[in-house]
Every structure is written in C-alpha cells, then in structure tokens.
mmCIF file of C-alpha atoms in Angstrom:
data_model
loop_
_atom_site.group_PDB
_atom_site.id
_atom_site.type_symbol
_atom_site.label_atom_id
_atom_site.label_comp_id
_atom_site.label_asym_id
_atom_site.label_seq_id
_atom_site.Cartn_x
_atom_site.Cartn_y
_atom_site.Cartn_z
ATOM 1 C CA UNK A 629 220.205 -61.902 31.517
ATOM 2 C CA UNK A 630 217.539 -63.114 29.218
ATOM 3 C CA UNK A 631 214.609 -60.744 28.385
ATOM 4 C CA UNK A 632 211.077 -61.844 29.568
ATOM 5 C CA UNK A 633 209.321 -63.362 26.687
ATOM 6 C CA UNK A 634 205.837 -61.028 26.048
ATOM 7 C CA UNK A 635 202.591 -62.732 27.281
ATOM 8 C CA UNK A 636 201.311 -62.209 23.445
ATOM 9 C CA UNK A 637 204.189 -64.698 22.174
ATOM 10 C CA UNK A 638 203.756 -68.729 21.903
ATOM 11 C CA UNK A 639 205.781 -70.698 24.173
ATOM 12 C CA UNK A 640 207.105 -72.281 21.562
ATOM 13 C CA UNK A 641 208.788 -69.192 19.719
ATOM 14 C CA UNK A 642 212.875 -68.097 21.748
ATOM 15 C CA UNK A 643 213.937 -64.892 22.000
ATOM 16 C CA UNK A 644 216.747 -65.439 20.019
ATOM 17 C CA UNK A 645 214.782 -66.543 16.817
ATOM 18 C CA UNK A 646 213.160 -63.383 17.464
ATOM 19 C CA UNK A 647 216.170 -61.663 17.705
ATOM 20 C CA UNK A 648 217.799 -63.093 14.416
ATOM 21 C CA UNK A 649 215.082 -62.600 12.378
ATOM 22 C CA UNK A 650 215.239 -58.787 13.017
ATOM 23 C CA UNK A 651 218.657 -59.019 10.044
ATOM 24 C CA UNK A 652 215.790 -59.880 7.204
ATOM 25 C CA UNK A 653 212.216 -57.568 7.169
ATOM 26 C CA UNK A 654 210.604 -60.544 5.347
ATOM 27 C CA UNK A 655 211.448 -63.369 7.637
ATOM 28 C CA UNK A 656 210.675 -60.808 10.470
ATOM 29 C CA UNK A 657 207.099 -60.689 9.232
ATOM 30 C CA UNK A 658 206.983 -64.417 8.963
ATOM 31 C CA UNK A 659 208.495 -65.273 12.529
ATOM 32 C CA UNK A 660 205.781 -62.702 14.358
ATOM 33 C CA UNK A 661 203.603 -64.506 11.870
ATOM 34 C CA UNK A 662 204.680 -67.807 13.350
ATOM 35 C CA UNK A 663 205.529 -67.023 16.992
ATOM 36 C CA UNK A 664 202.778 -65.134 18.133
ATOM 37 C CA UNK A 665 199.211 -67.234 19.510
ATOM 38 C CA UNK A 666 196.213 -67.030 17.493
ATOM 39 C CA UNK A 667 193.568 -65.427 19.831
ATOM 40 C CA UNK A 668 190.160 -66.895 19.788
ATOM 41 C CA UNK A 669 187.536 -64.147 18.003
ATOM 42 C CA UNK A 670 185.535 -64.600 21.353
ATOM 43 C CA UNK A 671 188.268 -63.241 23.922
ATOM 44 C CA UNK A 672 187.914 -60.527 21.713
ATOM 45 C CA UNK A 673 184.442 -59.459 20.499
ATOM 46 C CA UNK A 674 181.551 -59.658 22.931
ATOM 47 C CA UNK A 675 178.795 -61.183 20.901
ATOM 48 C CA UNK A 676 176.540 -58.844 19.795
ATOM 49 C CA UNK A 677 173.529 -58.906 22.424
ATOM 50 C CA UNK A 678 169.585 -59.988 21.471
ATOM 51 C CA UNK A 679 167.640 -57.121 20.570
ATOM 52 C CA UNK A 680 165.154 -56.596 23.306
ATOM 53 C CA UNK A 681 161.752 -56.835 22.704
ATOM 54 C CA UNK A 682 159.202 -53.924 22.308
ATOM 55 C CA UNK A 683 158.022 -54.848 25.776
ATOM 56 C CA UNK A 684 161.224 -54.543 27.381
ATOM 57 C CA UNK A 685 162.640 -50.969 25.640
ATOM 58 C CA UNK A 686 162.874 -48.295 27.307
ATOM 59 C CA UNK A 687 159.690 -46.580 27.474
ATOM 60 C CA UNK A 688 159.874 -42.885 25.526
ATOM 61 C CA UNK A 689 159.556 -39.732 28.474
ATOM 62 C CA UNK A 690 156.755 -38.061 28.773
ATOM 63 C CA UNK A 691 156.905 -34.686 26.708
ATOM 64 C CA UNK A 692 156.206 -31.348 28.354
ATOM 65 C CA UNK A 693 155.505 -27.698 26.400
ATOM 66 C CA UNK A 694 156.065 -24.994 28.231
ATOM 67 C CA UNK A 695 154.017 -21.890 26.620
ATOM 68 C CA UNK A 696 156.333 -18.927 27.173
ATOM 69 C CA UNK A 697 155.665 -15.155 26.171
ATOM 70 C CA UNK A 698 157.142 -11.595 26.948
ATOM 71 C CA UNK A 699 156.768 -10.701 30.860
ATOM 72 C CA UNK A 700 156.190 -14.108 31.564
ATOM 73 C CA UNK A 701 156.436 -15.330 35.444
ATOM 74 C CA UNK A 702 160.010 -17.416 36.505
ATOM 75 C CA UNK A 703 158.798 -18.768 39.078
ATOM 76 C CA UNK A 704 155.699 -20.081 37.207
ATOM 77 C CA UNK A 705 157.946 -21.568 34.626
ATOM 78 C CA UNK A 706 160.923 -22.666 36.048
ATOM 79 C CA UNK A 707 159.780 -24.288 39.373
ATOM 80 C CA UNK A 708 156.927 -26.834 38.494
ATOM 81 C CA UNK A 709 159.584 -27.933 35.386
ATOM 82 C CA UNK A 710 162.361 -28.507 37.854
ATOM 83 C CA UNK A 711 160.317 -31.158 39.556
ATOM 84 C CA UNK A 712 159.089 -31.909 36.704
ATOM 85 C CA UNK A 713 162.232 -32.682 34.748
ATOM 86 C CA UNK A 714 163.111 -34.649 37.644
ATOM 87 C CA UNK A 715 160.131 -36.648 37.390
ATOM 88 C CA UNK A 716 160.488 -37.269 34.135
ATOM 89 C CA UNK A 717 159.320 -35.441 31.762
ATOM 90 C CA UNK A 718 161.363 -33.771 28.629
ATOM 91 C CA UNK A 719 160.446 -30.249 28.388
ATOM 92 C CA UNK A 720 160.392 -28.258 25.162
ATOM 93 C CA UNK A 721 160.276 -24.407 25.441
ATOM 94 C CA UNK A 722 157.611 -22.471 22.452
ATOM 95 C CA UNK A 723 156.754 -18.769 22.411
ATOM 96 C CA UNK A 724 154.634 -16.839 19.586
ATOM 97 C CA UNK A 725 157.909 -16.346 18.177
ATOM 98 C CA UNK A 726 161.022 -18.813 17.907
ATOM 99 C CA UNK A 727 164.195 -16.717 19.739
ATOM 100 C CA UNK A 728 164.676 -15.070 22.884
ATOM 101 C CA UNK A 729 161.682 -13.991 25.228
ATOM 102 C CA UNK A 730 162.034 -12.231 28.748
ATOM 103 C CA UNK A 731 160.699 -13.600 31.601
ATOM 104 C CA UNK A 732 160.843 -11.608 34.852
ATOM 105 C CA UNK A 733 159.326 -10.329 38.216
ATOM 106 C CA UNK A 734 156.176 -7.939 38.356
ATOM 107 C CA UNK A 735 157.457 -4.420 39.212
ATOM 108 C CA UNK A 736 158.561 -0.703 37.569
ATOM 109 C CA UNK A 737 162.173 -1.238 37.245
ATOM 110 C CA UNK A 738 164.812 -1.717 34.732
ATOM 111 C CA UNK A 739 163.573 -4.066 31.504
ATOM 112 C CA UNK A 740 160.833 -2.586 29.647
ATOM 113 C CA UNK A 741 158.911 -4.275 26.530
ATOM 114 C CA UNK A 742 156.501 -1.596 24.262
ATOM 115 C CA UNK A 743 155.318 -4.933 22.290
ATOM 116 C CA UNK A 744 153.960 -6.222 25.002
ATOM 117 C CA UNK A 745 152.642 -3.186 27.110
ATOM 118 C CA UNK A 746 154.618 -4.115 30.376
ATOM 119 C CA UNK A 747 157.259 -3.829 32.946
ATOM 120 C CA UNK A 748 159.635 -6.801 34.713
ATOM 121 C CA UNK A 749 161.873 -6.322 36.651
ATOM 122 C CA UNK A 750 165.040 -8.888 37.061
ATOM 123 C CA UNK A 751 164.233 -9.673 33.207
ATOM 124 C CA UNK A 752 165.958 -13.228 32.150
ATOM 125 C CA UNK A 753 166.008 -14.219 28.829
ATOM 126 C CA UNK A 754 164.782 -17.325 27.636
ATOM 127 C CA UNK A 755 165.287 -19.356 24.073
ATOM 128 C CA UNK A 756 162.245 -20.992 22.884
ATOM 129 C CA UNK A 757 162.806 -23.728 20.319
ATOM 130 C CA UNK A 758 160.230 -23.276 18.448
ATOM 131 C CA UNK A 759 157.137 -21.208 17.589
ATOM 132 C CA UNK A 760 153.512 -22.002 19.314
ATOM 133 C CA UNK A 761 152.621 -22.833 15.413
ATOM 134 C CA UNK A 762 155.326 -25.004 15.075
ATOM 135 C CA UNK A 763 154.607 -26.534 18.040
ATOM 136 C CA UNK A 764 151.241 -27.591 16.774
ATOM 137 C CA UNK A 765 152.812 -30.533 14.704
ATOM 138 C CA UNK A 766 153.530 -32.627 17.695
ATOM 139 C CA UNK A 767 151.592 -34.038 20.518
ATOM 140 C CA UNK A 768 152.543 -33.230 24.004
ATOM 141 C CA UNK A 769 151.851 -35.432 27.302
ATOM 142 C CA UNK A 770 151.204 -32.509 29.075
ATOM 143 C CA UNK A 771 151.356 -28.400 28.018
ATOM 144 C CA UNK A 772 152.339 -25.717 30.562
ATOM 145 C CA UNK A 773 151.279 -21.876 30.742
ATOM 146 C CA UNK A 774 152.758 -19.761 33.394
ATOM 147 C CA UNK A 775 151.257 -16.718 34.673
ATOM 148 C CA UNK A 776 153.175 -13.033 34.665
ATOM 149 C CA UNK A 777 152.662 -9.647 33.670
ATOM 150 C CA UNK A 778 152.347 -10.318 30.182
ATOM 151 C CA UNK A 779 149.323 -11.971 30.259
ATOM 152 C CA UNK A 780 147.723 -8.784 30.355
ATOM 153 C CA UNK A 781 148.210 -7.651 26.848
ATOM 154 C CA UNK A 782 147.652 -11.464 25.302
ATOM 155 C CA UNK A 783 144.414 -11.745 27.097
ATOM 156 C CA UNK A 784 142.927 -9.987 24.167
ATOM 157 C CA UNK A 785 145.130 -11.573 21.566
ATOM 158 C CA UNK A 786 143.249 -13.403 19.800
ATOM 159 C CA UNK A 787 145.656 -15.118 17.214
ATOM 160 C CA UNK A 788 147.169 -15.843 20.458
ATOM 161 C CA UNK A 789 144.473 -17.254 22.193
ATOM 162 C CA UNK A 790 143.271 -19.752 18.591
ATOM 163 C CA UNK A 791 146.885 -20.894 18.331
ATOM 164 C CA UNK A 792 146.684 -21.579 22.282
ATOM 165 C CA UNK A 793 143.163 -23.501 22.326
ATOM 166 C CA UNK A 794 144.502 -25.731 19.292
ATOM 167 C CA UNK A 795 147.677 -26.771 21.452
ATOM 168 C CA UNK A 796 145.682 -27.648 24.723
ATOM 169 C CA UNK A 797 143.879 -29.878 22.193
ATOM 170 C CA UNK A 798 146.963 -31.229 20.997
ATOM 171 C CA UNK A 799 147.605 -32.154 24.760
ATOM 172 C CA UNK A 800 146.675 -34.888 27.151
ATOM 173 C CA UNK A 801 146.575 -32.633 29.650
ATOM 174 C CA UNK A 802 146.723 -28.649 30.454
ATOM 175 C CA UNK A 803 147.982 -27.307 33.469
ATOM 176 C CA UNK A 804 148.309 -23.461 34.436
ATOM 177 C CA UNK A 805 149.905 -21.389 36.874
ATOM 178 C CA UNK A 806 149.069 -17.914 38.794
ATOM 179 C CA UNK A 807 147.145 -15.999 35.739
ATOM 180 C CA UNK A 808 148.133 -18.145 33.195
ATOM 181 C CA UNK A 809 144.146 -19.491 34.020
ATOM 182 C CA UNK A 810 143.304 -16.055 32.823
ATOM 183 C CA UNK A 811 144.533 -16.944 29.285
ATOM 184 C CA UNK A 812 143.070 -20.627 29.492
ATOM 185 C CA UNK A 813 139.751 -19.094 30.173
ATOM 186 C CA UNK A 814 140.613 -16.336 27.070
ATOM 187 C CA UNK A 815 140.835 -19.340 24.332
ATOM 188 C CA UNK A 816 137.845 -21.289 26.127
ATOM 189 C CA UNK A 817 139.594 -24.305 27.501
ATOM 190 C CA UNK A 818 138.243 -23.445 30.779
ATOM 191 C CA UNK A 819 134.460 -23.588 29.974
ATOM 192 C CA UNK A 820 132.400 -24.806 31.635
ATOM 193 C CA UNK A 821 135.130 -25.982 34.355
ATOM 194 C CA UNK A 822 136.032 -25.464 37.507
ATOM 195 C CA UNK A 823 139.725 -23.608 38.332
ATOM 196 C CA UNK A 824 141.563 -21.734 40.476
ATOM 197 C CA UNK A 825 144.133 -18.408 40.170
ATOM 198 C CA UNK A 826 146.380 -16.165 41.837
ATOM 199 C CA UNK A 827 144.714 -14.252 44.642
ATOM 200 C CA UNK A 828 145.962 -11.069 44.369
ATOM 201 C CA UNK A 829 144.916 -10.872 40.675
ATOM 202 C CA UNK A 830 141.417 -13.046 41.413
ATOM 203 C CA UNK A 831 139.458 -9.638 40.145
ATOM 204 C CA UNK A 832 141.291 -8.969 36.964
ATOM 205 C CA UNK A 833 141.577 -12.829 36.416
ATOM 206 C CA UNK A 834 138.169 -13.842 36.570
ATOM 207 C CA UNK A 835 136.941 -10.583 34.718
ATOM 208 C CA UNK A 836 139.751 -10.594 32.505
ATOM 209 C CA UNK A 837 137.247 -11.645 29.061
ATOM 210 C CA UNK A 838 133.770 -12.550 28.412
ATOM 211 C CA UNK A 839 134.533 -16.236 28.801
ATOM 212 C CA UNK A 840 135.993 -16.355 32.309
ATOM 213 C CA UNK A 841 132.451 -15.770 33.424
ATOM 214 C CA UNK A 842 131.899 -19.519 32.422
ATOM 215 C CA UNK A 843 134.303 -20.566 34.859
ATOM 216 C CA UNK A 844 133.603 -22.182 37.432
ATOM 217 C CA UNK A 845 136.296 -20.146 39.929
ATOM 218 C CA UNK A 846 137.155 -21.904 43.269
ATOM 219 C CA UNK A 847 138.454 -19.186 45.425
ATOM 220 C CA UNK A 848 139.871 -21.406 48.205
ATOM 221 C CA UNK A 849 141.981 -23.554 46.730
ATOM 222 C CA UNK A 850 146.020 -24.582 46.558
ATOM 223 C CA UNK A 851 145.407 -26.095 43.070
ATOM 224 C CA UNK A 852 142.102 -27.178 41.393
ATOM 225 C CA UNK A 853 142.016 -30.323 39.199
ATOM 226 C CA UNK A 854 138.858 -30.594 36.993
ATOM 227 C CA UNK A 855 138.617 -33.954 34.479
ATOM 228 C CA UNK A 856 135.201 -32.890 32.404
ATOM 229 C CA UNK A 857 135.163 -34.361 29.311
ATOM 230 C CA UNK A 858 137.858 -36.876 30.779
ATOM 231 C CA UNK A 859 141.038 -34.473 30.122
ATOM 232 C CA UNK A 860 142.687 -33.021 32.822
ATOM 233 C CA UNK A 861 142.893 -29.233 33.377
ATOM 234 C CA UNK A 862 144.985 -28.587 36.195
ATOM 235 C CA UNK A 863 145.142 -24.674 37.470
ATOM 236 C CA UNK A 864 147.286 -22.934 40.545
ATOM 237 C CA UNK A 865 146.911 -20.269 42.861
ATOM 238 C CA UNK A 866 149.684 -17.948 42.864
ATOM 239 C CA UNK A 867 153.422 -18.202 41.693
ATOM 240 C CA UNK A 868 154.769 -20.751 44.418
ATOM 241 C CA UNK A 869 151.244 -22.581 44.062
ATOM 242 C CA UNK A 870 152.599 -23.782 40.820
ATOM 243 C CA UNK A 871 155.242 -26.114 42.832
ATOM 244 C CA UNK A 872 152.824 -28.361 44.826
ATOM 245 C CA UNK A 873 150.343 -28.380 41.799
ATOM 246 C CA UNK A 874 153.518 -30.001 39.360
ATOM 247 C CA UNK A 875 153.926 -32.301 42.571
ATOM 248 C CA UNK A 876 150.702 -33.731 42.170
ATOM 249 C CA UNK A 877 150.425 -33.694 38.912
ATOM 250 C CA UNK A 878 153.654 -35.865 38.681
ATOM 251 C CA UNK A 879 152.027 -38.898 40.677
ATOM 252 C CA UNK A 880 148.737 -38.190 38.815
ATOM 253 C CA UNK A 881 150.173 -38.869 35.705
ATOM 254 C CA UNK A 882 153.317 -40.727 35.975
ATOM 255 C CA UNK A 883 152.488 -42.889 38.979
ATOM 256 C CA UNK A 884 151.875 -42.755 42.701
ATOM 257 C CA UNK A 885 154.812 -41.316 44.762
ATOM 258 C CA UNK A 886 156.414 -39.809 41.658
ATOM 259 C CA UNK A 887 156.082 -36.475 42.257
ATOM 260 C CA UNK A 888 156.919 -37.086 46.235
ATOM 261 C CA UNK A 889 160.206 -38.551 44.661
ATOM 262 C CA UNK A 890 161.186 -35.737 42.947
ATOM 263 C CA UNK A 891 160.252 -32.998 45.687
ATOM 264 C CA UNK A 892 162.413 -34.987 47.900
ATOM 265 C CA UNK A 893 165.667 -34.859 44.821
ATOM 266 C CA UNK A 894 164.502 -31.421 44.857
ATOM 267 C CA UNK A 895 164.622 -31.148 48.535
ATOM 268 C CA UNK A 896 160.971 -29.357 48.551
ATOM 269 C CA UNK A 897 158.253 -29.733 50.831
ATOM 270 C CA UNK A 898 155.142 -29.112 49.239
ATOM 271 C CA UNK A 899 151.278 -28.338 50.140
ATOM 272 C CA UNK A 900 149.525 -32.178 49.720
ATOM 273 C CA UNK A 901 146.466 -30.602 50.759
ATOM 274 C CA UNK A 902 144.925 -28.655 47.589
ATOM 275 C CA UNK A 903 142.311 -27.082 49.966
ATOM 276 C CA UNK A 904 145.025 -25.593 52.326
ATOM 277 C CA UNK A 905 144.809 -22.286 50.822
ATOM 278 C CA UNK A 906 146.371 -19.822 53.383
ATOM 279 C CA UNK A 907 145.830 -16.850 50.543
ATOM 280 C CA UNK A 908 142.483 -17.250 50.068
ATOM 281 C CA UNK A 909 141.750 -14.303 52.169
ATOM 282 C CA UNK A 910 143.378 -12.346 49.887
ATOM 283 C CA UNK A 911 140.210 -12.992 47.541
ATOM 284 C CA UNK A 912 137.643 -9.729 47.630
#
C-alpha cells in the first residue's frame, strides 16, 4: 500500500521520487527543495499590530505606600490594602528602615522589641522595599499609615515624624487608620483639620503631642474625610474601621462603585454610613 503523501508536500511531487532521491544527500536536498509548497509569509506571521495611541493604553494603576514600623497594627495594614489591591491600586511597602519589620496584635505575650519600647503579640514579619527616605523620590496616589502599638514610641520621633510630613506631601492623598491619626497629627498634617481615631485610645490619641490639640477630633464617627486645602486626609476609627474607610476611599478616588466592587470580590460588607459609629461610646 502506498504511503499518504504529507499535507506539507506539492501535489505535484510522488512518493517514489521522494523515495529515490533518499540514495544521493544532494539531490535529496534539491527534491524537498522542489517538492515541498512555498507557504505564503502571511499564513505564517501575523502582521505586526498598530501601536495604539496614548489615548487608548492602558492607563498606569494607581500607586499606594503603605508606612509600616515596629508593632505596627495587621489589621490596619493588611485589610484596607486587600480591597484596595483589588480595586486597583499597586501597593509598595516602606519602613524607617529597608528589611523586615513586625507587625502584630496589642498584648504581653511572646515577641518583644527594646527599639521600639513595646509588646505584640502574634508578631508577623513584614519586608518593606524600601526606606521612608527612599520612598521620598517618588510620588504616590495615595499613602497609608496604620495604627498599632508602636506608634507610641514614634509619636515623639521626630526624624520620624519630618520624614513622614514630607511623604504626605509627596501624596495626593493621606489616609490613616486606628492611631496612626496620632502620628499624622505628630508631623502636623492634621492641622487645622478635622479627624477621627480609635476609641479606646481617643485620650492618649488626641493628647498624644502638642499638635493634636489643633485637631479638629470628631468623636462619633466611622471614618472622617476632611479636603482643606483641597487634599484629602482620610482618618478611621479603630482597627476594622480601616475596612469601610478603604471602601470609600476606593469610589472616591477611582470612581463610583469601585470600592463596592471590590468589597463584593472581597466578599465584605462594609459600614456606608461614616456617622454609624457604634464605638463612640467608648469615647470618655
């Protein structure tokens, strides 16, 4: 039985010249040369596509810096980015120092950190990128600064606190959870405005340095979102606070129902209501 002639070969090449030219390498090379079809360049190559104009690239994401330190708050941190990211935003992680920083719960066990004068329990450690100073040679959509233990001991730090007021004014917007306001208010980006913090820590917070007593402090309040000056300075209540606050501050800044989106990816339910503080009892 004859062999079936391969779909690459011209119908006008036989198997046996095929076959007979196998007895010479050089007229081998010149029957395949002969017997197979020339294939058109276009069967082959997709032309190469129009380059799309400026208008119609993808627009760059939004770019988020988280401000992480020893004994900072997870929660804080890790829940307003993961609706965040999903909204999105890039996120880029700086501390004082490039490396490894511990983030953790308030409490007395396990994890303990002389540097910074505290104690976390369930420590996690975190890698930040890159260095608050490094950080200050880019220009970020929106900057971050959880609350935590460890704002306790960089309340009164005030390389700290200069480094920290020259990145909020690197940023289009600040945003703050639990008694991260307490540093805000520290470097002076909260003069003058009005803002919001964790309940249970509303008396350290608000007396925490000389210039928290030019804040404006709303005491009932999910999240407080002050524009003076036209820049946003967005501040939480407590820990979970900082969820619904990165909610809204999603379809504030990227577009309505943005942040909704996400929640719902995230399958989170948040407060809409920035009034609806059920802690504000709490306040003494």
């Amino acid at each position: 039985a004859k062999s079936k002639r391969p779909a690459t070969w011209s119908t006008g090449a036989t198997s046996s010249a095929v076959i007979s030219a196998v007895s010479s390498p050089t007229m081998l090379v010149d029957t395949l040369t002969r017997c197979i079809s020339p294939i058109s360049p276009s069967r082959c190559f997709k032309s190469p596509e129009k380059q799309r104009a400026p208008s119609q690239q993808r627009k760059q994401m939004p770019k988020l810096l988280l401000v992480a330190f020893e004994g900072f708050e997870l929660l804080d941190a890790f829940g307003p980015l993961e609706l965040l990211l999903l909204a999105g935003y890039s996120v880029t992680i700086a501390a004082p120092t490039n490396g490894v920083v511990r983030g953790g719960v308030v409490g007395s066990e396990a994890c303990k950190s002389e540097a910074a004068k505290l104690e976390v329990r369930s420590c996690v450690p975190v890698v930040a990128s890159h260095s608050l100073v490094e950080a200050l040679s880019q220009k970020w959509d929106l900057l971050l600064v959880p609350g935590g233990q460890g704002t306790r001991a960089l309340v009164g730090d005030e390389p700290f606190l200069a480094t920290l007021a020259l990145l909020c004014d690197a940023s289009a917007a600040v945003a703050s959870v639990c008694t991260g306001s307490a540093l805000l208010a520290a470097a002076g980006v909260l003069d003058g405005r009005k803002a919001t913090t964790n309940k249970r820590g509303w008396a350290w917070v608000t007396e925490s340095s000389k210039r928290a007593a030019t804040v404006e402090w709303t005491p009932r309040a999910r999240w407080v979102a002050d524009r003076t000056g036209g820049k946003l300075c967005a501040t939480s209540s407590g820990v979970a606070a900082g969820l619904d606050m990165a909610v809204w501050l999603a379809s504030d800044l990227l577009g309505a129902g943005v942040g909704e989106a996400a929640a719902k990816r995230a399958e989170y339910v948040p407060s809409t209501d920035p009034a609806d503080d059920p802690f504000a009892a709490l306040v003494k």
